[in-house]
Tab-separated table of C-alpha atoms in Angstrom:
chain	number	residue	atom	x	y	z
I	1139	MET	CA	-24.901	76.445	-49.271
I	1140	THR	CA	-25.573	73.378	-47.216
I	1141	HIS	CA	-22.692	72.250	-45.097
I	1142	LEU	CA	-21.749	68.603	-45.639
I	1143	LEU	CA	-21.465	67.856	-41.920
I	1144	GLY	CA	-24.879	69.382	-41.387
I	1145	VAL	CA	-26.347	67.016	-43.974
I	1146	LEU	CA	-24.579	64.070	-42.358
I	1147	ALA	CA	-25.928	65.097	-38.972
I	1148	ALA	CA	-29.407	65.330	-40.449
I	1149	VAL	CA	-29.330	61.707	-41.628
I	1150	SER	CA	-27.977	60.404	-38.325
I	1151	GLY	CA	-30.994	58.145	-37.963
I	1152	ASP	CA	-29.817	55.677	-40.580
I	1153	VAL	CA	-26.030	55.985	-40.777
I	1154	GLY	CA	-25.582	52.207	-40.542
I	1155	SER	CA	-27.111	51.508	-43.919
I	1156	ILE	CA	-24.979	54.248	-45.510
I	1157	GLY	CA	-21.932	52.518	-44.027
I	1158	LYS	CA	-23.066	49.178	-45.430
I	1159	GLY	CA	-23.472	50.692	-48.858
I	1160	LEU	CA	-20.057	52.351	-48.654
I	1161	VAL	CA	-18.325	49.139	-47.539
I	1162	TYR	CA	-19.733	47.101	-50.367
I	1163	GLY	CA	-19.399	49.856	-52.961
I	1164	LEU	CA	-15.771	50.631	-52.136
I	1165	GLY	CA	-14.983	46.940	-51.832
I	1166	ALA	CA	-16.352	46.259	-55.305
I	1167	ILE	CA	-14.386	48.965	-57.163
I	1168	GLY	CA	-11.003	47.212	-57.160
I	1169	PRO	CA	-12.232	43.703	-58.030
I	1170	GLY	CA	-14.476	45.203	-60.740
I	1171	ILE	CA	-11.527	46.836	-62.465
I	1172	GLY	CA	-9.432	43.728	-61.852
I	1173	ILE	CA	-11.903	41.293	-63.411
I	1174	GLY	CA	-12.307	43.649	-66.365
I	1175	PHE	CA	-8.571	43.654	-67.031
I	1176	LEU	CA	-8.284	39.929	-66.411
I	1177	VAL	CA	-11.032	38.817	-68.787
I	1178	GLY	CA	-10.032	41.364	-71.426
I	1179	LYS	CA	-6.442	40.141	-71.453
I	1180	SER	CA	-7.609	36.511	-71.485
I	1181	VAL	CA	-9.828	37.134	-74.524
I	1182	GLU	CA	-6.884	38.831	-76.205
I	1183	ALA	CA	-4.677	35.825	-75.462
I	1184	MET	CA	-7.318	33.384	-76.729
I	1185	ALA	CA	-7.733	35.395	-79.947
I	1186	ARG	CA	-4.001	35.474	-80.554
I	1187	GLN	CA	-3.429	31.822	-79.792
I	1188	PRO	CA	-6.664	29.815	-80.173
I	1189	GLU	CA	-4.903	26.477	-79.561
I	1190	ALA	CA	-4.038	27.624	-76.013
I	1191	ALA	CA	-7.659	28.633	-75.300
I	1192	GLY	CA	-8.325	25.755	-72.875
I	1193	MET	CA	-5.351	26.566	-70.680
I	1194	VAL	CA	-6.096	30.300	-70.751
I	1195	ARG	CA	-9.732	29.694	-69.805
I	1196	THR	CA	-8.805	27.548	-66.806
I	1197	THR	CA	-6.300	30.121	-65.586
I	1198	MET	CA	-8.829	32.905	-66.195
I	1199	PHE	CA	-11.433	31.230	-63.982
I	1200	LEU	CA	-8.793	30.740	-61.292
I	1201	GLY	CA	-7.865	34.411	-61.446
I	1202	ILE	CA	-11.501	35.475	-61.373
I	1203	ALA	CA	-12.054	33.327	-58.295
I	1204	PHE	CA	-9.156	34.974	-56.480
I	1205	VAL	CA	-10.152	38.516	-57.432
I	1206	GLU	CA	-13.836	37.950	-56.754
I	1207	ALA	CA	-13.064	36.796	-53.220
I	1208	LEU	CA	-12.106	40.380	-52.299
I	1209	ALA	CA	-15.454	41.765	-53.426
I	1210	LEU	CA	-17.247	38.986	-51.543
I	1211	PHE	CA	-15.375	39.876	-48.343
I	1212	GLY	CA	-16.844	43.358	-48.721
I	1213	PHE	CA	-20.277	41.826	-49.198
I	1214	VAL	CA	-19.980	39.693	-46.057
I	1215	LEU	CA	-18.560	42.612	-44.040
I	1216	SER	CA	-21.525	44.781	-45.023
I	1217	PHE	CA	-23.744	42.324	-43.125
I	1218	ILE	CA	-21.450	42.250	-40.121
I	1219	ILE	CA	-21.501	46.084	-39.771
I	1220	LYS	CA	-24.256	47.170	-37.445
Z	1145	MET	CA	-34.154	69.852	-51.681
Z	1146	LEU	CA	-32.152	66.968	-50.260
Z	1147	SER	CA	-34.873	65.934	-47.881
Z	1148	GLY	CA	-37.297	66.016	-50.789
Z	1149	ILE	CA	-35.124	63.567	-52.744
Z	1150	LEU	CA	-34.709	61.356	-49.708
Z	1151	ALA	CA	-38.446	61.303	-49.109
Z	1152	PHE	CA	-39.087	60.477	-52.752
Z	1153	SER	CA	-36.457	57.732	-52.939
Z	1154	LYS	CA	-37.694	55.947	-49.831
Z	1155	PRO	CA	-39.686	52.768	-50.555
Z	1156	PRO	CA	-43.430	53.142	-49.999
Z	1157	ALA	CA	-44.561	52.499	-46.456
Z	1158	GLY	CA	-45.264	48.883	-45.666
Z	1159	PHE	CA	-42.454	47.315	-47.677
Z	1160	GLU	CA	-39.905	45.544	-45.528
Z	1161	ALA	CA	-36.839	44.525	-47.532
Z	1162	PRO	CA	-35.836	40.995	-46.523
Z	1163	GLY	CA	-32.448	40.779	-44.799
Z	1164	THR	CA	-30.262	38.018	-43.445
Z	1165	GLU	CA	-33.103	36.748	-41.234
Z	1166	ILE	CA	-34.336	34.693	-44.218
Z	1167	LEU	CA	-31.296	32.464	-43.732
Z	1168	LYS	CA	-32.262	31.501	-40.173
Z	1169	THR	CA	-34.201	28.272	-39.744
Z	1170	ALA	CA	-35.969	26.634	-36.834
Z	1171	CYS	CA	-35.320	23.162	-35.432
Z	1172	VAL	CA	-37.298	20.332	-37.016
Z	1173	ILE	CA	-36.062	17.349	-34.970
Z	1174	GLY	CA	-34.894	17.940	-31.412
Z	1175	ASP	CA	-34.208	21.356	-29.901
Z	1176	GLY	CA	-31.410	23.379	-28.358
Z	1177	THR	CA	-28.032	24.113	-29.921
Z	1178	TYR	CA	-27.589	20.737	-31.591
Z	1179	CYS	CA	-30.677	19.890	-33.571
Z	1180	VAL	CA	-31.677	18.881	-37.066
Z	1181	ASN	CA	-33.059	21.925	-38.842
Z	1182	ARG	CA	-34.426	22.417	-42.339
Z	1183	VAL	CA	-30.939	22.975	-43.810
Z	1184	ALA	CA	-29.625	19.716	-42.348
Z	1185	LEU	CA	-32.604	17.864	-43.817
Z	1186	TYR	CA	-31.813	19.340	-47.244
Z	1187	MET	CA	-28.213	18.265	-46.829
Z	1188	PHE	CA	-29.315	14.682	-46.095
Z	1189	LEU	CA	-31.554	14.930	-49.161
Z	1190	SER	CA	-28.646	16.069	-51.325
Z	1191	VAL	CA	-26.519	13.156	-50.059
Z	1192	ILE	CA	-29.321	10.752	-51.046
Z	1193	ILE	CA	-29.662	12.456	-54.454
Z	1194	VAL	CA	-25.918	12.258	-55.184
Z	1195	LEU	CA	-25.783	8.593	-54.080
Z	1196	GLY	CA	-28.892	7.777	-56.089
Z	1197	LEU	CA	-27.634	9.527	-59.218
Z	1198	PHE	CA	-24.341	7.649	-59.259
Z	1199	LEU	CA	-25.867	4.282	-58.279
Z	1200	ALA	CA	-28.651	4.544	-60.869
Z	1201	ALA	CA	-26.198	5.592	-63.564
Z	1202	PHE	CA	-23.373	3.118	-62.964
Z	1203	ARG	CA	-24.917	0.080	-61.195
Z	1204	LYS	CA	-25.479	-1.750	-64.483
Z	1205	PRO	CA	-23.301	0.167	-66.948
Z	1206	ASN	CA	-23.903	-0.459	-70.648
Z	1207	LEU	CA	-21.171	-0.400	-73.240
Z	1208	VAL	CA	-23.201	2.119	-75.212
Z	1209	PRO	CA	-24.378	4.636	-72.587
Z	1210	ARG	CA	-27.974	5.871	-72.717
Z	1211	GLY	CA	-30.034	8.333	-70.711
Z	1212	LEU	CA	-28.789	9.012	-67.168
Z	1213	GLN	CA	-25.586	7.024	-67.653
Z	1214	ASN	CA	-24.751	9.296	-70.591
Z	1215	VAL	CA	-25.216	12.447	-68.482
Z	1216	MET	CA	-23.192	11.188	-65.541
Z	1217	GLU	CA	-20.418	9.930	-67.802
Z	1218	ALA	CA	-20.223	13.432	-69.283
Z	1219	VAL	CA	-19.882	14.862	-65.746
Z	1220	VAL	CA	-17.144	12.403	-64.782
Z	1221	GLU	CA	-15.351	12.992	-68.075
Z	1222	PHE	CA	-15.543	16.757	-67.592
Z	1223	VAL	CA	-14.003	16.580	-64.117
Z	1224	ARG	CA	-11.398	14.059	-65.295
Z	1225	ASN	CA	-10.231	15.919	-68.406
Z	1226	GLN	CA	-10.943	19.584	-67.652
Z	1227	ILE	CA	-10.029	19.643	-63.957
Z	1228	ALA	CA	-7.946	16.665	-62.771
Z	1229	ILE	CA	-5.695	16.019	-65.779
Z	1230	GLU	CA	-5.592	19.667	-66.888
Z	1231	VAL	CA	-4.455	20.934	-63.478
Z	1232	ILE	CA	-2.706	18.041	-61.692
Z	1233	GLY	CA	-1.408	16.142	-64.726
Z	1234	PRO	CA	-1.365	12.359	-65.198
Z	1235	ALA	CA	-1.219	11.855	-61.403
Z	1236	GLY	CA	-4.621	13.554	-61.202
Z	1237	VAL	CA	-6.501	10.459	-62.392
Z	1238	SER	CA	-6.421	8.980	-58.880
Z	1239	TRP	CA	-8.105	12.153	-57.544
Z	1240	VAL	CA	-11.031	11.946	-59.992
Z	1241	PRO	CA	-13.443	10.044	-57.658
Z	1242	PHE	CA	-13.009	12.587	-54.857
Z	1243	LEU	CA	-13.196	15.635	-57.146
Z	1244	THR	CA	-16.266	14.309	-58.996
Z	1245	THR	CA	-18.135	13.538	-55.776
Z	1246	MET	CA	-17.359	16.981	-54.396
Z	1247	PHE	CA	-18.340	18.721	-57.644
Z	1248	VAL	CA	-21.724	16.971	-57.809
Z	1249	PHE	CA	-22.391	17.404	-54.057
Z	1250	ILE	CA	-21.690	21.156	-54.133
Z	1251	PHE	CA	-23.710	21.555	-57.329
Z	1252	VAL	CA	-26.758	19.750	-55.881
Z	1253	ASN	CA	-26.504	21.823	-52.681
Z	1254	ASN	CA	-26.313	25.019	-54.746
Z	1255	ILE	CA	-29.093	24.192	-57.175
Z	1256	PHE	CA	-31.549	23.722	-54.248
Z	1257	GLU	CA	-31.649	27.528	-54.392
Z	1258	ILE	CA	-34.024	27.466	-57.367
Z	1259	ILE	CA	-35.818	24.107	-56.964
Z	1260	PRO	CA	-39.494	24.956	-56.286
Z	1261	GLY	CA	-40.561	23.815	-52.832
Z	1262	ILE	CA	-37.027	23.851	-51.426
Z	1263	GLN	CA	-35.572	27.194	-52.583
Z	1264	PHE	CA	-32.805	27.316	-50.032
Z	1265	PRO	CA	-29.131	26.967	-50.982
Z	1266	VAL	CA	-27.618	24.649	-48.384
Z	1267	ASN	CA	-24.223	26.273	-48.938
Z	1268	SER	CA	-25.521	29.628	-47.698
Z	1269	ARG	CA	-25.021	28.344	-44.142
Z	1270	MET	CA	-21.365	28.456	-43.089
Z	1271	ALA	CA	-21.250	24.879	-41.748
Z	1272	ILE	CA	-21.058	23.029	-45.066
Z	1273	PRO	CA	-18.571	25.277	-46.952
Z	1274	ALA	CA	-16.416	25.461	-43.818
Z	1275	PHE	CA	-16.423	21.686	-43.440
Z	1276	LEU	CA	-15.594	21.167	-47.130
Z	1277	ALA	CA	-12.755	23.714	-46.940
Z	1278	ALA	CA	-11.366	22.027	-43.800
Z	1279	LEU	CA	-11.526	18.678	-45.595
Z	1280	VAL	CA	-9.629	20.122	-48.571
Z	1281	TRP	CA	-7.057	21.705	-46.210
Z	1282	VAL	CA	-6.351	18.356	-44.526
Z	1283	LEU	CA	-6.270	16.533	-47.868
Z	1284	PHE	CA	-3.787	18.768	-49.665
Z	1285	ASN	CA	-1.466	18.877	-46.669
Z	1286	VAL	CA	-1.565	15.093	-46.267
Z	1287	ALA	CA	-1.071	14.627	-50.016
Z	1288	GLY	CA	1.924	16.958	-49.969
Z	1289	ALA	CA	3.454	15.244	-46.948
Z	1290	ARG	CA	2.945	11.826	-48.543
Z	1291	ALA	CA	4.360	12.842	-51.918
Z	1292	GLN	CA	7.427	14.750	-50.675
Z	1293	GLY	CA	7.849	13.768	-47.044
Z	1294	LEU	CA	6.667	16.099	-44.275
Z	1295	GLY	CA	9.914	18.017	-43.777
Z	1296	HIS	CA	10.556	18.403	-47.469
Z	1297	TYR	CA	6.947	19.542	-48.076
Z	1298	LEU	CA	7.099	22.182	-45.342
Z	1299	ARG	CA	10.502	23.399	-46.519
Z	1300	ASN	CA	9.343	23.674	-50.127
Z	1301	THR	CA	6.180	25.504	-49.099
Z	1302	LEU	CA	7.605	27.895	-46.515
Z	1303	PHE	CA	11.057	28.416	-48.058
Z	1304	PRO	CA	10.418	28.307	-51.811
Z	1305	PRO	CA	13.673	27.585	-53.659
Z	1306	GLY	CA	15.166	30.208	-55.951
Z	1307	VAL	CA	14.569	33.100	-53.561
Z	1308	PRO	CA	17.541	35.083	-52.171
Z	1309	VAL	CA	18.152	34.074	-48.550
Z	1310	ALA	CA	17.619	37.591	-47.160
Z	1311	LEU	CA	14.117	37.698	-48.650
Z	1312	TYR	CA	12.929	34.719	-46.567
Z	1313	VAL	CA	12.221	37.223	-43.767
Z	1314	LEU	CA	9.479	38.562	-46.009
Z	1315	VAL	CA	8.475	35.485	-48.014
Z	1316	THR	CA	8.069	32.902	-45.258
Z	1317	PRO	CA	5.417	34.733	-43.174
Z	1318	ILE	CA	3.476	35.576	-46.346
Z	1319	GLU	CA	3.563	31.958	-47.524
Z	1320	LEU	CA	2.635	30.696	-44.052
Z	1321	VAL	CA	-0.445	32.915	-43.881
Z	1322	SER	CA	-1.513	32.540	-47.497
Z	1323	VAL	CA	-1.131	28.749	-47.734
Z	1324	PHE	CA	-2.293	27.583	-44.333
Z	1325	LEU	CA	-4.770	30.293	-43.251
Z	1326	VAL	CA	-6.101	32.275	-46.201
Z	1327	ARG	CA	-6.680	29.298	-48.533
Z	1328	PRO	CA	-9.389	27.545	-46.474
Z	1329	LEU	CA	-10.901	30.912	-45.484
Z	1330	THR	CA	-11.305	32.215	-49.041
Z	1331	LEU	CA	-12.422	28.804	-50.292
Z	1332	SER	CA	-15.333	28.656	-47.840
Z	1333	VAL	CA	-16.252	32.364	-47.832
Z	1334	ARG	CA	-16.353	32.495	-51.644
Z	1335	LEU	CA	-18.942	29.720	-51.848
Z	1336	LEU	CA	-20.901	31.014	-48.847
Z	1337	ALA	CA	-21.061	34.644	-49.984
Z	1338	ASN	CA	-22.075	33.730	-53.530
Z	1339	MET	CA	-24.945	31.617	-52.254
Z	1340	ILE	CA	-26.101	34.185	-49.655
Z	1341	ALA	CA	-26.008	36.911	-52.318
Z	1342	GLY	CA	-27.975	34.802	-54.783
Z	1343	HIS	CA	-30.606	33.826	-52.221
Z	1344	LEU	CA	-31.011	37.424	-51.023
Z	1345	ILE	CA	-31.281	38.840	-54.545
Z	1346	LEU	CA	-33.889	36.286	-55.602
Z	1347	THR	CA	-35.905	36.842	-52.411
Z	1348	ILE	CA	-35.786	40.637	-52.707
Z	1349	PHE	CA	-36.838	40.575	-56.360
Z	1350	PHE	CA	-39.744	38.159	-55.909
Z	1351	VAL	CA	-40.979	39.769	-52.676
Z	1352	GLY	CA	-40.722	43.174	-54.362
Z	1353	THR	CA	-42.667	41.939	-57.388
Z	1354	ALA	CA	-45.394	40.552	-55.158
Z	1355	TYR	CA	-45.522	43.864	-53.280
Z	1356	LEU	CA	-45.813	45.883	-56.509
Z	1357	LEU	CA	-48.641	43.635	-57.672
Z	1358	ALA	CA	-50.689	44.473	-54.591
Z	1359	LYS	CA	-51.824	47.946	-55.768
Z	1360	PRO	CA	-53.290	48.707	-59.236
Z	1361	ALA	CA	-51.133	51.828	-59.620
Z	1362	THR	CA	-47.851	49.914	-59.326
Z	1363	ILE	CA	-48.737	46.889	-61.482
Z	1364	PRO	CA	-46.940	48.312	-64.587
Z	1365	PHE	CA	-43.726	48.424	-62.556
Z	1366	ALA	CA	-44.169	44.773	-61.576
Z	1367	ILE	CA	-43.767	43.579	-65.164
Z	1368	PRO	CA	-40.056	44.544	-65.610
Z	1369	THR	CA	-39.163	43.397	-62.100
Z	1370	PHE	CA	-40.784	40.036	-62.772
Z	1371	ALA	CA	-38.903	39.716	-66.081
Z	1372	LEU	CA	-35.639	40.517	-64.316
Z	1373	SER	CA	-36.461	37.987	-61.559
Z	1374	VAL	CA	-36.855	35.228	-64.163
Z	1375	PHE	CA	-33.575	36.296	-65.754
Z	1376	LEU	CA	-31.908	36.164	-62.303
Z	1377	VAL	CA	-33.106	32.571	-61.798
Z	1378	GLY	CA	-31.211	31.644	-64.964
Z	1379	PHE	CA	-28.210	33.606	-63.709
Z	1380	GLU	CA	-28.293	31.685	-60.404
Z	1381	ILE	CA	-28.182	28.371	-62.305
Z	1382	LEU	CA	-24.988	29.647	-63.955
Z	1383	VAL	CA	-23.577	30.731	-60.565
Z	1384	SER	CA	-24.363	27.306	-59.062
Z	1385	VAL	CA	-22.423	25.479	-61.775
Z	1386	LEU	CA	-19.597	28.020	-61.761
Z	1387	GLN	CA	-19.105	27.946	-57.980
Z	1388	ALA	CA	-19.030	24.135	-57.921
Z	1389	TYR	CA	-16.488	24.271	-60.773
Z	1390	ILE	CA	-14.334	26.899	-59.064
Z	1391	PHE	CA	-14.349	25.077	-55.717
Z	1392	THR	CA	-13.308	21.837	-57.427
Z	1393	ILE	CA	-10.631	23.405	-59.626
Z	1394	LEU	CA	-9.119	25.297	-56.670
Z	1395	THR	CA	-8.975	22.020	-54.738
Z	1396	ALA	CA	-7.145	20.504	-57.698
Z	1397	VAL	CA	-4.749	23.475	-57.818
Z	1398	TYR	CA	-3.954	23.170	-54.097
Z	1399	ILE	CA	-3.385	19.413	-54.393
Z	1400	SER	CA	-1.225	19.952	-57.476
Z	1401	GLY	CA	0.869	22.561	-55.687
Z	1402	ALA	CA	1.358	20.211	-52.749
Z	1403	ILE	CA	2.390	17.078	-54.655
Z	1404	HIS	CA	4.562	18.787	-57.282
Z	1405	PRO	CA	7.539	20.488	-55.621
Z	1406	GLU	CA	8.892	23.619	-57.275
Z	1407	HIS	CA	12.292	21.981	-57.904
């Protein structure tokens, strides 16, 4: 059985790009789940109360913008990591 | 086993994936730290385009709008009804000129990403989003101070009413950081990162397609990548509109929060 640390040592030449991938991948998990919940609940609200759809849509975009910012921080950080 | 997979999954020799160096530009006029580069020229161009659009549309307005005037009236009406009045309320009408100008300026700067011959989103350089966010920061603070008085505005923002006194130890630092530091930071980084991501994705897909076309054996793989590249161009148009919309609506939300005290 291959030891995990041995494998990691074997790929030491290009650890930076693995780190970049990890930073963005881990940073995108939370916002991904969050935006899924957010849009799903908004669609539910719009279906239940179509006359409030305009207000719900505006608030939904606001929420998406706030949640998305976290994923984008991960994206920017993945460039900063050397 | 693992090394076999790694060797197989590596891109074929000769392909260099484009990185952030595609966002660096050389000086066009002058040299040194302060010079006019390609991005600054595009920004001047976008200023001329925005000015020209509004002047051409509204210099001689007709009662029954046609052509360009129709389009620009739809834009102004959208910002007025969907952003200013929806978020700020009746007081938002006086903010419509500023919000409309900013919406159109950001949109033109974003859409340069897919205009053939330019293909560089001006907002993917930090200077313009950072300046716009700083402008918004000054504006909503000044608007709040003018609407409520400086002391009252700061007290309402930092010590929101309706909170138990003991909790101010926790609430005030959070409000201080989130209102005065995080707001301009997220506002600028959101726009910047979206535009960098879009530019990088488009570049990688088109460069990759061109690379796959170079050898007869890989041409079949170039067809789906090209189809996806075209789809991504459409997606970037959507992102350009959406980011301009989000920047404008967040500005409206910040202004609304500053001029309407929470009782």
